[in-house]
Amino acid sequence: MKLAVLVSSGGAAFEQVARIVRHDGVDFTVITDRGCGAEVVAGRVNAKHIRIEERDRKLFSTKVAAALQDLRVNNILLFFDRLVSSELFDSVDTFNIHPAALPAFKGLRGVEDAYEAKARLLGCSLHRVDQSVDGGELVSQIACGADPQWPLSRWQKRAYLMKVYCGLVWVNQAIHIEAPDTPVNASHGLPEGWMASFRELQALEAETVV
């Protein structure tokens, strides 16, 4: 199965997703818009890499869509700090992971905004991308308790783990492993091997989010 990720950061969450599903026949392409850590990650997980340096949103989205068409990839996940346009999300299935329990705390500072609001719940949402900002159809969400007295770094670590989990849900649905409709914080029908690897990652980070 061919899947793509659009990344503008270090790519840590994507790297864990790729490592957990590496034996399940997923062929990843990493697309970036600048030099970033995700390009190094692509090499570590044996993913293809394409850099598209274009600042205009519509032109960038058009070029990404064209690259995916050439690769015959019709499903892409965003770990991205820019908005994309309909030239992309009208052409291929486009999803985003937002580090908050939407519709709360939309925008680029989901974790920081929740922290500053002294929220007691930290969430993460997988949703379809449309013309709105973090307003597309929700695919799945997870949530865990949070303490305003914790340092922001702990909130960010938990958000990282939840991004990995939602990334696994995205892959699971894309490769059509049957997953029943499930409530918040259920396993979403993820393969047990993936869940075992995710639990190991949680133990390594000394945090539990699911």
Short mmCIF file of N, CA and C in Angstrom, two decimals, residues 1-63:
data_model
loop_
_atom_site.label_atom_id
_atom_site.label_comp_id
_atom_site.label_asym_id
_atom_site.label_seq_id
_atom_site.Cartn_x
_atom_site.Cartn_y
_atom_site.Cartn_z
N MET A 1 0.84 -1.19 0.00
CA MET A 1 0.00 0.00 0.00
C MET A 1 0.88 1.25 0.00
N LYS A 2 0.61 2.18 -0.92
CA LYS A 2 1.38 3.41 -1.00
C LYS A 2 0.67 4.52 -0.23
N LEU A 3 1.39 5.14 0.69
CA LEU A 3 0.88 6.26 1.47
C LEU A 3 1.92 7.37 1.49
N ALA A 4 1.46 8.60 1.72
CA ALA A 4 2.38 9.72 1.78
C ALA A 4 2.13 10.54 3.04
N VAL A 5 3.18 11.20 3.50
CA VAL A 5 3.06 12.15 4.59
C VAL A 5 3.70 13.45 4.15
N LEU A 6 3.08 14.55 4.54
CA LEU A 6 3.58 15.88 4.24
C LEU A 6 4.07 16.47 5.56
N VAL A 7 5.38 16.74 5.65
CA VAL A 7 6.00 17.05 6.94
C VAL A 7 6.84 18.32 6.82
N SER A 8 6.78 19.15 7.86
CA SER A 8 7.60 20.37 7.89
C SER A 8 8.39 20.47 9.18
N SER A 9 8.57 19.34 9.86
CA SER A 9 9.22 19.37 11.18
C SER A 9 10.21 18.22 11.28
N GLY A 10 10.47 17.82 12.51
CA GLY A 10 11.46 16.77 12.73
C GLY A 10 11.03 15.38 12.32
N GLY A 11 9.72 15.16 12.25
CA GLY A 11 9.22 13.86 11.80
C GLY A 11 9.26 12.77 12.84
N ALA A 12 9.37 13.11 14.13
CA ALA A 12 9.51 12.08 15.16
C ALA A 12 8.28 11.19 15.23
N ALA A 13 7.09 11.77 15.20
CA ALA A 13 5.87 10.96 15.29
C ALA A 13 5.74 10.05 14.07
N PHE A 14 6.01 10.60 12.88
CA PHE A 14 5.95 9.77 11.68
C PHE A 14 6.95 8.62 11.76
N GLU A 15 8.14 8.89 12.25
CA GLU A 15 9.15 7.84 12.34
C GLU A 15 8.65 6.66 13.17
N GLN A 16 8.01 6.94 14.29
CA GLN A 16 7.49 5.85 15.11
C GLN A 16 6.37 5.10 14.40
N VAL A 17 5.50 5.82 13.71
CA VAL A 17 4.44 5.14 12.94
C VAL A 17 5.06 4.21 11.91
N ALA A 18 6.04 4.72 11.17
CA ALA A 18 6.67 3.91 10.12
C ALA A 18 7.36 2.68 10.70
N ARG A 19 8.00 2.83 11.84
CA ARG A 19 8.69 1.69 12.45
C ARG A 19 7.68 0.64 12.94
N ILE A 20 6.57 1.09 13.49
CA ILE A 20 5.60 0.14 14.03
C ILE A 20 4.93 -0.67 12.91
N VAL A 21 4.70 -0.06 11.75
CA VAL A 21 3.98 -0.76 10.67
C VAL A 21 4.93 -1.29 9.60
N ARG A 22 6.22 -1.33 9.87
CA ARG A 22 7.20 -1.62 8.83
C ARG A 22 7.06 -3.01 8.21
N HIS A 23 6.42 -3.94 8.90
CA HIS A 23 6.29 -5.29 8.35
C HIS A 23 4.94 -5.52 7.66
N ASP A 24 4.20 -4.46 7.43
CA ASP A 24 2.84 -4.62 6.91
C ASP A 24 2.66 -4.10 5.50
N GLY A 25 3.74 -4.02 4.76
CA GLY A 25 3.66 -3.73 3.33
C GLY A 25 3.28 -2.30 2.99
N VAL A 26 3.60 -1.35 3.86
CA VAL A 26 3.30 0.05 3.58
C VAL A 26 4.53 0.72 2.97
N ASP A 27 4.33 1.35 1.83
CA ASP A 27 5.40 2.05 1.10
C ASP A 27 5.17 3.55 1.28
N PHE A 28 5.97 4.20 2.13
CA PHE A 28 5.78 5.61 2.44
C PHE A 28 6.58 6.52 1.52
N THR A 29 5.99 7.65 1.19
CA THR A 29 6.70 8.76 0.57
C THR A 29 6.60 9.96 1.51
N VAL A 30 7.72 10.58 1.79
CA VAL A 30 7.77 11.77 2.63
C VAL A 30 7.95 12.98 1.73
N ILE A 31 7.04 13.94 1.85
CA ILE A 31 7.13 15.19 1.10
C ILE A 31 7.40 16.32 2.08
N THR A 32 8.39 17.13 1.78
CA THR A 32 8.72 18.29 2.61
C THR A 32 8.72 19.55 1.74
N ASP A 33 8.66 20.71 2.40
CA ASP A 33 8.73 21.98 1.67
C ASP A 33 10.00 22.75 2.00
N ARG A 34 10.88 22.15 2.78
CA ARG A 34 12.12 22.80 3.21
C ARG A 34 13.03 21.73 3.82
N GLY A 35 14.27 22.07 4.05
CA GLY A 35 15.13 21.16 4.78
C GLY A 35 14.65 21.03 6.20
N CYS A 36 14.47 19.80 6.68
CA CYS A 36 14.00 19.57 8.05
C CYS A 36 14.38 18.15 8.46
N GLY A 37 14.18 17.88 9.73
CA GLY A 37 14.56 16.56 10.25
C GLY A 37 13.84 15.41 9.60
N ALA A 38 12.64 15.66 9.08
CA ALA A 38 11.87 14.59 8.45
C ALA A 38 12.59 14.01 7.24
N GLU A 39 13.43 14.80 6.60
CA GLU A 39 14.18 14.28 5.45
C GLU A 39 15.19 13.23 5.89
N VAL A 40 15.79 13.43 7.05
CA VAL A 40 16.69 12.42 7.61
C VAL A 40 15.90 11.19 8.03
N VAL A 41 14.75 11.42 8.64
CA VAL A 41 13.89 10.31 9.04
C VAL A 41 13.50 9.46 7.84
N ALA A 42 13.20 10.08 6.70
CA ALA A 42 12.83 9.32 5.50
C ALA A 42 13.90 8.30 5.16
N GLY A 43 15.15 8.70 5.25
CA GLY A 43 16.23 7.76 4.98
C GLY A 43 16.29 6.64 6.00
N ARG A 44 16.05 6.97 7.26
CA ARG A 44 16.13 5.95 8.32
C ARG A 44 15.05 4.90 8.18
N VAL A 45 13.87 5.27 7.65
CA VAL A 45 12.77 4.30 7.56
C VAL A 45 12.57 3.81 6.12
N ASN A 46 13.56 4.07 5.26
CA ASN A 46 13.53 3.60 3.87
C ASN A 46 12.31 4.11 3.10
N ALA A 47 11.96 5.36 3.34
CA ALA A 47 10.86 5.98 2.62
C ALA A 47 11.41 6.83 1.48
N LYS A 48 10.63 6.96 0.42
CA LYS A 48 10.98 7.90 -0.63
C LYS A 48 10.88 9.32 -0.08
N HIS A 49 11.62 10.23 -0.69
CA HIS A 49 11.54 11.62 -0.26
C HIS A 49 11.47 12.55 -1.46
N ILE A 50 10.57 13.53 -1.35
CA ILE A 50 10.44 14.59 -2.35
C ILE A 50 10.40 15.92 -1.62
N ARG A 51 11.21 16.88 -2.06
CA ARG A 51 11.11 18.24 -1.51
C ARG A 51 10.51 19.14 -2.58
N ILE A 52 9.47 19.87 -2.19
CA ILE A 52 8.80 20.81 -3.09
C ILE A 52 8.88 22.19 -2.44
N GLU A 53 9.79 23.00 -2.92
CA GLU A 53 10.02 24.33 -2.35
C GLU A 53 9.17 25.35 -3.12
N GLU A 54 8.02 25.63 -2.59
CA GLU A 54 7.08 26.56 -3.22
C GLU A 54 6.28 27.24 -2.12
N ARG A 55 6.37 28.58 -2.05
CA ARG A 55 5.71 29.30 -0.97
C ARG A 55 4.24 29.58 -1.24
N ASP A 56 3.86 29.69 -2.51
CA ASP A 56 2.46 29.95 -2.82
C ASP A 56 1.61 28.72 -2.49
N ARG A 57 0.56 28.91 -1.69
CA ARG A 57 -0.21 27.77 -1.18
C ARG A 57 -0.84 26.96 -2.30
N LYS A 58 -1.48 27.63 -3.26
CA LYS A 58 -2.16 26.90 -4.34
C LYS A 58 -1.16 26.19 -5.25
N LEU A 59 -0.07 26.87 -5.58
CA LEU A 59 0.94 26.23 -6.42
C LEU A 59 1.57 25.04 -5.71
N PHE A 60 1.84 25.22 -4.42
CA PHE A 60 2.41 24.13 -3.65
C PHE A 60 1.47 22.93 -3.63
N SER A 61 0.21 23.17 -3.35
CA SER A 61 -0.78 22.09 -3.29
C SER A 61 -0.91 21.40 -4.64
N THR A 62 -0.87 22.18 -5.71
CA THR A 62 -0.95 21.61 -7.06
C THR A 62 0.25 20.71 -7.34
N LYS A 63 1.42 21.16 -6.94
CA LYS A 63 2.63 20.36 -7.19
C LYS A 63 2.63 19.09 -6.35
#
